[in-house]
Short mmCIF file of C-alpha atoms (C1' of nucleotides) in Angstrom, two decimals:
data_model
loop_
_atom_site.label_atom_id
_atom_site.label_comp_id
_atom_site.label_asym_id
_atom_site.label_seq_id
_atom_site.Cartn_x
_atom_site.Cartn_y
_atom_site.Cartn_z
CA UNK A 415 152.64 78.38 166.35
CA UNK A 416 149.12 79.17 165.36
CA UNK A 417 147.59 78.81 168.72
CA UNK A 418 147.29 82.17 170.13
CA UNK A 419 147.45 80.90 174.12
CA UNK A 420 151.34 80.23 172.80
CA UNK A 421 151.81 83.33 171.20
CA UNK A 422 153.95 86.17 172.65
CA UNK A 423 152.27 89.57 173.26
CA UNK A 424 154.25 90.75 170.50
CA UNK A 425 152.86 88.10 168.73
CA UNK A 426 149.16 88.51 169.77
CA UNK A 427 149.33 92.35 168.33
CA UNK A 428 150.87 90.88 165.14
CA UNK A 429 147.51 88.64 164.78
CA UNK A 430 145.31 91.74 165.34
CA UNK A 431 147.12 93.52 162.85
CA UNK A 432 147.38 91.03 160.17
CA UNK A 433 143.46 90.56 160.75
CA UNK A 434 142.76 94.28 159.77
CA UNK A 435 144.62 94.29 157.75
CA UNK A 436 144.39 91.53 155.43
CA UNK A 437 140.57 91.52 155.81
CA UNK A 438 139.98 95.01 154.62
CA UNK A 439 142.82 95.17 152.05
CA UNK A 440 143.48 91.62 151.54
CA UNK A 441 146.13 89.24 151.45
CA UNK A 442 148.13 89.30 148.90
CA UNK A 443 148.24 93.41 148.42
CA UNK A 444 149.28 93.68 152.02
CA UNK A 445 153.49 92.85 153.09
CA UNK A 446 154.78 92.14 156.25
CA UNK A 447 156.42 95.09 156.72
CA UNK A 448 152.73 97.24 156.94
CA UNK A 449 151.53 94.26 159.04
CA UNK A 450 154.83 95.04 161.27
CA UNK A 451 153.93 98.47 161.61
CA UNK A 452 150.70 98.39 162.30
CA UNK A 453 151.09 96.31 165.19
CA UNK A 454 154.39 98.30 166.41
CA UNK A 455 156.63 95.25 165.53
CA UNK A 456 159.49 95.13 164.00
CA UNK A 457 159.88 93.00 160.85
CA UNK A 458 162.74 90.43 162.65
CA UNK A 459 160.29 89.85 165.50
CA UNK A 460 157.30 89.10 163.26
CA UNK A 461 159.72 86.35 161.29
CA UNK A 462 160.89 85.30 164.78
CA UNK A 463 157.04 84.75 165.71
CA UNK A 464 155.26 83.06 162.41
CA UNK A 465 158.55 82.22 160.09
CA UNK A 466 156.86 82.81 157.09
CA UNK A 467 154.23 85.09 155.49
CA UNK A 468 152.23 82.10 154.81
CA UNK A 469 152.32 80.50 158.44
CA UNK A 470 151.08 84.14 159.55
CA UNK A 471 147.59 84.41 156.75
CA UNK A 472 147.08 80.86 158.13
CA UNK A 473 147.05 82.07 161.87
CA UNK A 474 144.87 84.83 160.76
CA UNK A 475 142.14 82.67 159.03
CA UNK A 476 142.77 80.49 162.61
CA UNK A 477 142.55 83.41 165.29
CA UNK A 478 139.38 84.47 163.35
CA UNK A 479 138.08 81.33 163.01
CA UNK A 480 137.79 80.97 166.69
CA UNK A 481 136.00 84.05 166.73
CA UNK A 482 133.78 83.30 164.44
CA UNK A 483 133.04 79.93 166.55
CA UNK A 484 133.04 80.97 169.76
CA UNK A 485 130.87 83.71 168.34
CA UNK A 486 128.20 80.83 167.18
CA UNK A 487 128.30 78.94 170.29
CA UNK A 488 127.40 81.48 172.67
CA UNK A 489 124.23 82.49 170.07
CA UNK A 490 123.33 78.98 169.53
CA UNK A 491 123.55 78.17 173.46
CA UNK A 492 121.01 81.11 174.61
CA UNK A 493 118.58 79.73 172.48
CA UNK A 494 115.87 77.97 175.14
CA UNK A 495 114.16 76.82 172.19
CA UNK A 496 115.64 73.84 170.27
CA UNK A 497 114.25 74.88 166.90
CA UNK A 498 115.41 78.69 166.43
CA UNK A 499 118.24 77.50 168.24
CA UNK A 500 118.89 76.08 164.00
CA UNK A 501 118.96 79.43 162.90
CA UNK A 502 121.34 81.03 165.17
CA UNK A 503 124.62 81.39 162.91
CA UNK A 504 121.81 83.65 161.01
CA UNK A 505 121.43 85.69 164.23
CA UNK A 506 125.54 85.71 164.66
CA UNK A 507 125.74 85.98 160.94
CA UNK A 508 123.68 89.90 161.80
CA UNK A 509 125.97 90.99 165.02
CA UNK A 510 129.16 89.85 162.71
CA UNK A 511 128.32 91.97 159.76
CA UNK A 512 128.09 94.85 161.69
CA UNK A 513 132.58 94.55 161.35
CA UNK A 514 133.03 92.51 158.38
CA UNK A 515 131.32 94.24 155.43
CA UNK A 516 133.77 92.61 152.91
CA UNK A 517 132.52 89.24 152.58
CA UNK A 518 133.80 86.51 154.20
CA UNK A 519 137.40 86.31 154.92
CA UNK A 520 137.51 82.59 154.35
CA UNK A 521 135.87 82.48 150.80
CA UNK A 522 138.18 85.65 150.33
CA UNK A 523 141.43 83.86 150.85
CA UNK A 524 140.06 80.90 149.05
CA UNK A 525 140.11 83.48 146.23
CA UNK A 526 143.69 84.81 146.57
CA UNK A 527 145.14 81.51 147.04
CA UNK A 528 144.58 79.08 144.64
CA UNK A 529 147.38 76.80 144.83
CA UNK A 530 145.85 73.48 147.17
CA UNK A 531 148.56 72.84 149.01
CA UNK A 532 148.63 75.98 150.60
CA UNK A 533 147.83 75.58 154.23
CA UNK A 534 145.59 78.37 154.92
CA UNK A 535 143.16 76.82 152.61
CA UNK A 536 142.64 73.67 154.51
CA UNK A 537 141.48 76.59 157.58
CA UNK A 538 138.75 77.92 155.07
CA UNK A 539 137.57 74.71 153.96
CA UNK A 540 137.24 73.29 157.46
CA UNK A 541 135.14 75.91 158.58
CA UNK A 542 132.94 76.08 156.09
CA UNK A 543 132.01 71.85 156.43
CA UNK A 544 132.15 72.94 160.08
CA UNK A 545 129.43 75.37 159.74
CA UNK A 546 127.47 72.70 157.55
CA UNK A 547 127.91 69.70 160.32
CA UNK A 548 126.79 72.24 162.80
CA UNK A 549 123.52 73.31 160.76
CA UNK A 550 122.87 69.47 160.79
CA UNK A 551 123.21 68.07 164.56
CA UNK A 552 121.44 71.25 164.99
CA UNK A 553 118.52 69.95 162.55
CA UNK A 554 118.47 66.69 164.31
CA UNK A 555 118.30 67.79 167.83
CA UNK A 556 115.30 69.96 166.85
CA UNK A 557 113.72 66.27 165.77
CA UNK A 558 113.49 67.79 161.40
CA UNK A 559 113.43 65.14 159.61
CA UNK A 560 116.16 64.66 156.60
CA UNK A 561 118.99 67.56 158.73
CA UNK A 562 121.38 66.30 156.27
CA UNK A 563 119.50 67.82 153.53
CA UNK A 564 118.07 70.85 155.53
CA UNK A 565 121.95 71.56 156.39
CA UNK A 566 123.04 71.93 152.74
CA UNK A 567 120.24 74.21 152.38
CA UNK A 568 121.05 76.27 155.75
CA UNK A 569 124.86 76.28 154.31
CA UNK A 570 123.91 77.87 150.90
CA UNK A 571 121.88 80.65 152.10
CA UNK A 572 124.35 80.95 154.63
CA UNK A 573 127.12 81.84 152.43
CA UNK A 574 124.52 83.25 150.27
CA UNK A 575 123.90 85.88 152.66
CA UNK A 576 128.00 86.66 153.34
CA UNK A 577 128.79 87.03 150.21
CA UNK A 578 126.39 89.41 148.91
CA UNK A 579 127.50 91.47 152.05
CA UNK A 580 129.67 94.07 150.59
CA UNK A 581 127.02 94.39 147.53
CA UNK A 582 124.67 97.38 148.03
CA UNK A 583 122.01 94.80 147.84
CA UNK A 584 120.59 94.63 151.88
CA UNK A 585 120.01 90.57 151.48
CA UNK A 586 120.62 89.76 155.06
CA UNK A 587 116.94 90.36 156.44
CA UNK A 588 115.32 88.50 153.94
CA UNK A 589 118.18 85.80 153.91
CA UNK A 590 117.15 85.15 157.61
CA UNK A 591 113.21 85.12 157.29
CA UNK A 592 113.91 82.53 154.67
CA UNK A 593 115.98 80.67 156.68
CA UNK A 594 113.37 80.65 159.39
CA UNK A 595 110.65 79.83 157.26
CA UNK A 596 112.46 76.56 155.93
CA UNK A 597 113.19 75.30 159.40
CA UNK A 598 109.85 75.46 160.31
CA UNK A 599 108.51 74.41 157.76
CA UNK A 600 110.14 70.92 158.00
CA UNK A 601 107.84 69.66 160.35
CA UNK A 602 108.64 67.32 162.80
CA UNK A 603 107.72 63.49 161.50
CA UNK A 604 104.96 61.83 162.89
CA UNK A 605 102.42 64.59 164.25
CA UNK B 932 138.44 99.93 125.25
CA UNK B 933 137.09 97.39 127.29
CA UNK B 934 134.68 96.89 124.31
CA UNK B 935 135.82 93.53 123.22
CA UNK B 936 134.11 94.41 119.25
CA UNK B 937 137.02 97.76 119.29
CA UNK B 938 140.27 95.46 120.02
CA UNK B 939 142.56 94.29 117.57
CA UNK B 940 143.28 89.98 116.94
CA UNK B 941 146.26 90.94 119.83
CA UNK B 942 143.94 92.48 122.07
CA UNK B 943 141.55 89.56 122.37
CA UNK B 944 143.90 87.22 122.60
CA UNK B 945 145.72 89.40 126.38
CA UNK B 946 141.73 89.02 127.29
CA UNK B 947 141.62 85.49 126.80
CA UNK B 948 145.01 84.42 128.41
CA UNK B 949 143.87 87.39 130.96
CA UNK B 950 140.54 85.83 131.27
CA UNK B 951 142.09 82.00 132.65
CA UNK B 952 145.26 83.28 134.18
CA UNK B 953 143.14 85.76 136.25
CA UNK B 954 140.16 83.88 137.25
CA UNK B 955 142.42 80.30 138.18
CA UNK B 956 145.07 82.19 140.06
CA UNK B 957 143.92 85.29 141.47
CA UNK B 958 144.74 88.93 139.65
CA UNK B 959 147.02 90.25 142.17
CA UNK B 960 148.85 86.74 142.09
CA UNK B 961 149.63 87.30 138.17
CA UNK B 962 151.55 89.75 136.32
CA UNK B 963 151.14 91.32 133.32
CA UNK B 964 154.29 89.76 132.13
CA UNK B 965 152.47 85.99 132.50
CA UNK B 966 149.95 87.11 130.77
CA UNK B 967 151.79 88.63 127.56
CA UNK B 968 153.56 85.24 127.28
CA UNK B 969 150.37 83.57 127.65
CA UNK B 970 149.00 85.56 124.82
CA UNK B 971 152.38 85.37 122.85
CA UNK B 972 152.45 89.09 122.20
CA UNK B 973 154.70 91.49 123.56
CA UNK B 974 154.38 93.17 126.81
CA UNK B 975 154.16 96.62 124.62
CA UNK B 976 151.64 95.26 122.40
CA UNK B 977 149.54 94.84 126.34
CA UNK B 978 149.94 98.13 127.28
CA UNK B 979 149.47 99.52 123.93
CA UNK B 980 146.02 98.19 123.94
CA UNK B 981 144.66 98.20 127.68
CA UNK B 982 146.73 101.02 129.39
CA UNK B 983 147.23 99.56 132.54
CA UNK B 984 146.60 96.58 134.26
CA UNK B 985 143.69 98.07 136.46
CA UNK B 986 142.01 98.62 133.00
CA UNK B 987 143.12 95.07 131.89
CA UNK B 988 141.20 93.56 134.49
CA UNK B 989 138.34 95.75 134.29
CA UNK B 990 138.23 94.40 130.76
CA UNK B 991 138.70 91.10 131.67
CA UNK B 992 135.59 90.93 134.28
CA UNK B 993 133.73 92.47 131.16
CA UNK B 994 134.44 90.10 128.90
CA UNK B 995 133.41 87.73 131.07
CA UNK B 996 129.68 89.52 132.62
CA UNK B 997 128.87 89.94 128.73
CA UNK B 998 129.57 85.68 128.27
CA UNK B 999 127.74 84.90 131.43
CA UNK B 1000 124.70 87.39 130.68
CA UNK B 1001 124.65 85.60 127.11
CA UNK B 1002 124.51 81.93 128.76
CA UNK B 1003 121.83 82.86 131.09
CA UNK B 1004 119.88 84.89 127.99
CA UNK B 1005 119.88 81.82 125.71
CA UNK B 1006 118.48 79.64 128.66
CA UNK B 1007 115.59 81.71 129.36
CA UNK B 1008 114.65 81.91 125.72
CA UNK B 1009 114.94 78.61 125.42
CA UNK B 1010 111.79 78.19 128.14
CA UNK B 1011 108.45 77.45 127.43
CA UNK B 1012 107.39 78.11 130.72
CA UNK B 1013 107.76 81.07 131.91
CA UNK B 1014 107.61 79.64 135.63
CA UNK B 1015 110.65 77.18 134.67
CA UNK B 1016 112.62 80.34 133.44
CA UNK B 1017 111.90 82.05 136.14
CA UNK B 1018 115.06 79.20 137.22
CA UNK B 1019 116.59 79.64 134.64
CA UNK B 1020 119.90 81.05 135.59
CA UNK B 1021 120.50 78.24 137.90
CA UNK B 1022 120.15 75.72 134.89
CA UNK B 1023 123.15 78.12 133.14
CA UNK B 1024 124.66 78.11 136.31
CA UNK B 1025 125.45 74.66 136.22
CA UNK B 1026 126.39 74.89 133.01
CA UNK B 1027 129.28 77.40 134.04
CA UNK B 1028 129.88 75.53 137.11
CA UNK B 1029 131.52 73.06 134.21
CA UNK B 1030 134.43 75.54 133.60
CA UNK B 1031 134.51 77.48 136.38
CA UNK B 1032 135.79 75.54 139.64
CA UNK B 1033 136.95 78.50 141.25
CA UNK B 1034 133.56 80.29 142.30
CA UNK B 1035 132.56 83.39 140.96
CA UNK B 1036 134.57 86.07 139.63
CA UNK B 1037 133.77 89.08 140.63
CA UNK B 1038 133.23 88.20 144.24
CA UNK B 1039 136.48 87.19 143.95
CA UNK B 1040 137.82 90.36 141.90
CA UNK B 1041 135.59 91.78 144.72
CA UNK B 1042 138.07 90.33 147.61
CA UNK B 1043 141.12 90.92 146.24
CA UNK B 1044 140.46 94.92 144.91
CA UNK B 1045 138.95 96.54 148.04
CA UNK B 1046 139.21 99.90 146.52
CA UNK B 1047 136.16 101.85 146.12
CA UNK B 1048 137.11 103.76 143.23
CA UNK B 1049 138.25 100.72 141.21
CA UNK B 1050 136.41 100.19 137.95
CA UNK B 1051 136.53 96.47 138.38
CA UNK B 1052 134.45 96.95 141.31
CA UNK B 1053 131.60 98.75 139.10
CA UNK B 1054 131.80 95.94 136.87
CA UNK B 1055 131.26 93.21 139.78
CA UNK B 1056 128.90 95.03 141.29
CA UNK B 1057 127.10 95.59 138.14
CA UNK B 1058 126.50 92.19 137.21
CA UNK B 1059 125.07 91.33 140.81
CA UNK B 1060 122.22 94.31 140.03
CA UNK B 1061 122.18 92.91 136.94
CA UNK B 1062 121.06 89.46 138.10
CA UNK B 1063 118.57 90.76 140.57
CA UNK B 1064 116.27 92.92 138.61
CA UNK B 1065 116.68 89.58 135.82
CA UNK B 1066 114.56 87.62 138.78
CA UNK B 1067 112.51 90.42 139.67
CA UNK B 1068 111.19 90.43 135.65
CA UNK B 1069 111.10 86.65 135.80
CA UNK B 1070 109.56 86.45 138.65
CA UNK B 1071 106.69 89.06 137.61
CA UNK B 1072 106.05 87.56 134.07
CA UNK B 1073 105.63 83.90 135.68
CA UNK B 1074 102.67 85.82 137.86
CA UNK B 1075 104.80 85.49 140.73
CA UNK B 1076 103.17 87.61 144.20
CA UNK B 1077 105.64 90.27 145.18
CA UNK B 1078 108.54 89.27 142.53
CA UNK B 1079 111.04 91.41 144.30
CA UNK B 1080 111.45 89.43 147.51
CA UNK B 1081 111.62 86.45 145.74
CA UNK B 1082 114.08 88.05 143.55
CA UNK B 1083 116.22 88.66 146.56
CA UNK B 1084 115.83 85.27 148.13
CA UNK B 1085 116.88 83.41 144.61
CA UNK B 1086 119.78 85.64 144.38
CA UNK B 1087 121.09 84.80 147.40
CA UNK B 1088 120.89 81.02 146.75
CA UNK B 1089 122.21 81.84 143.38
CA UNK B 1090 125.30 83.48 145.11
CA UNK B 1091 125.12 80.64 147.67
CA UNK B 1092 125.65 78.20 145.20
CA UNK B 1093 128.20 79.67 143.44
CA UNK B 1094 130.27 80.73 146.09
CA UNK B 1095 130.65 77.28 147.37
CA UNK B 1096 131.23 75.78 144.55
CA UNK B 1097 134.83 75.35 144.92
CA UNK B 1098 134.14 73.68 148.29
CA UNK B 1099 133.81 69.72 148.55
CA UNK B 1100 130.03 70.48 149.47
CA UNK B 1101 128.08 69.35 146.27
CA UNK B 1102 126.11 71.96 147.35
CA UNK B 1103 124.68 72.71 143.27
CA UNK B 1104 122.12 69.59 143.06
CA UNK B 1105 120.77 70.74 146.82
CA UNK B 1106 119.87 74.25 145.73
CA UNK B 1107 118.55 74.35 142.64
CA UNK B 1108 115.81 71.37 144.16
CA UNK B 1109 115.01 74.72 147.02
CA UNK B 1110 115.10 77.32 143.78
CA UNK B 1111 112.56 75.57 141.99
CA UNK B 1112 110.34 74.78 145.07
CA UNK B 1113 110.29 78.38 146.24
CA UNK B 1114 109.16 79.68 142.92
CA UNK B 1115 106.83 76.82 142.36
CA UNK B 1116 105.60 77.35 145.99
CA UNK B 1117 104.66 81.18 145.62
CA UNK B 1118 101.51 80.66 144.02
CA UNK B 1119 100.22 83.04 141.54
CA UNK B 1120 97.45 84.72 142.81
CA UNK B 1121 93.66 84.90 143.03
CA UNK B 1122 93.62 81.36 142.37
"C1'" DG C 851 155.02 104.92 96.72
"C1'" DT C 852 153.68 105.98 101.09
"C1'" DC C 853 151.11 106.61 105.76
"C1'" DG C 854 149.85 105.05 109.91
"C1'" DA C 855 148.28 101.72 112.48
"C1'" DT C 856 150.09 97.98 114.55
"C1'" DG C 857 152.70 94.91 116.14
"C1'" DT C 858 157.76 93.19 117.98
"C1'" DT C 859 162.66 93.72 120.26
"C1'" DC C 860 164.84 95.00 124.02
"C1'" DA C 861 167.25 97.10 127.46
"C1'" DC C 862 165.88 99.84 131.12
"C1'" DC C 863 163.26 102.55 135.60
"C1'" DG C 864 162.18 103.05 140.72
"C1'" DA C 865 159.47 100.63 143.69
"C1'" DT C 866 158.32 96.52 146.26
"C1'" DC C 867 158.15 92.10 147.77
"C1'" DA C 868 159.33 88.49 151.13
"C1'" DG C 869 163.09 86.99 154.02
"C1'" DT C 870 167.71 87.53 156.03
"C1'" DA C 871 172.22 89.50 159.16
"C1'" DT C 872 174.64 91.59 162.88
"C1'" DA C 873 174.72 93.85 166.84
"C1'" DC C 874 171.97 96.05 170.32
"C1'" DT C 875 168.78 95.98 174.16
"C1'" DT C 876 165.49 94.65 178.30
"C1'" DG C 877 163.60 92.35 181.71
"C1'" DA C 878 162.13 88.69 184.81
"C1'" DG C 879 164.23 84.47 186.90
"C1'" DG C 880 167.42 81.13 189.07
"C1'" DC D 100 175.43 88.59 189.54
"C1'" DC D 101 173.95 85.84 185.43
"C1'" DT D 102 171.86 84.15 181.94
"C1'" DC D 103 168.22 83.54 178.35
"C1'" DA D 104 164.40 84.68 175.68
"C1'" DA D 105 162.09 88.26 173.79
"C1'" DG D 106 162.60 92.35 171.26
"C1'" DT D 107 164.66 96.39 168.92
"C1'" DA D 108 167.95 98.99 165.68
"C1'" DT D 109 168.94 99.43 160.39
"C1'" DA D 110 170.99 97.90 156.83
"C1'" DC D 111 170.68 94.36 153.37
"C1'" DT D 112 170.02 90.43 149.85
"C1'" DG D 113 167.83 88.97 145.06
"C1'" DA D 114 163.47 88.80 142.71
"C1'" DT D 115 159.47 90.19 140.66
"C1'" DC D 116 156.25 94.34 140.19
"C1'" DG D 117 153.87 97.64 136.95
"C1'" DG D 118 155.12 100.85 133.70
"C1'" DT D 119 158.25 103.47 129.44
"C1'" DG D 120 161.36 104.40 125.96
"C1'" DA D 121 163.35 104.10 121.25
"C1'" DA D 122 164.00 102.05 117.52
"C1'" DC D 123 162.04 98.59 113.77
"C1'" DA D 124 159.32 95.39 111.10
"C1'" DT D 125 154.84 94.54 108.68
"C1'" DC D 126 150.85 95.36 105.66
"C1'" DG D 127 146.92 97.05 104.07
"C1'" DA D 128 144.72 101.96 102.22
"C1'" DC D 129 144.80 106.11 99.93
#
DNA sequence: GTCGATGTTCACCGATCAGTATACTTGAGG
DNA sequence: CCTCAAGTATACTGATCGGTGAACATCGAC
């Protein structure tokens, strides 16, 4: 049911409204009635499609995750240089930030949903694990030594830039520069 | 009213209960009745002391901020070497993380309280601004060139480590190492 | 000995919450 | 023509939410 391919047109509009409202105003603070209203759909239809608010939240995070991964993949594939590709997620972050001024939706979800059994937590944690292994793959492909350690550093930088986004501190450019220098400083071995 | 010095004994117990419950379970998810119960205080007393939930939230964040700043200051002052002192907030973070497995309370609060006029947002933003200028002061005192740029990098690293804390990724040690190398790599000028 | 601050007890308010019941409409496919 | 799925309209439930009113207890200070 979390698969947007299997959703009806009304279901897709519900997820779109949930995406905007949950992200902008917070998950707990937004009621299902408001989402139904914004998507031009009856509350009954919403429940026929998703069954519960928890599952709607999971669908919201899943859809956002898929959009984010698609953007990152496209940015990576647009890079000719494998060294440049390692920092492609940071370039994607700059694009992403234009419409996401409230920080990371997944970190925010973890903040609001402390229950370890909540299915939405899986989605959020999986996203970070995915990004970490992507950094590692890209580092290895760019012939960096110790790609795992570099990937950890890049992930922390990425999360730092993402979470300071709602703060008026303008940290994005400085972070991208630092990430680039970390990657280039980690020279290929045996030169 | 947010000053813990002016609080009555009952008021202090309320803040202590709010500190635990708001942080562990989220601000919106925890009702005032639950906080009153956990602090052994009547809901009436809670409202006599704080007036509204918003103000209690602000008091909770203020108290947590003061505790955090005191820890950082103590850690900084325990350093003999001014270069080592620049990364003292990261050492403090390691201590802090032992009791804070749910990430940064201030980032979490920003996630839950999207209203720009919310007084609690000021507290959260001010904390990050304070940390940024502390990094800058310490960098300047350690004779680093471009202390402002270094401070930005350190803040992003710090927030990255803090927000990945609830994730099972073990990023803290790697982050502290990277922070140290950034500080030592920024050699004093004119040597 | 009284007075004000601190706190308790407990009932109460209107609003909102997630979720459900029932009956009706619409439109495409066989 | 009929059927079935998708969706609408509306009213409803029980619980919980933040917040209030009013009367009473305790106790140190002047």
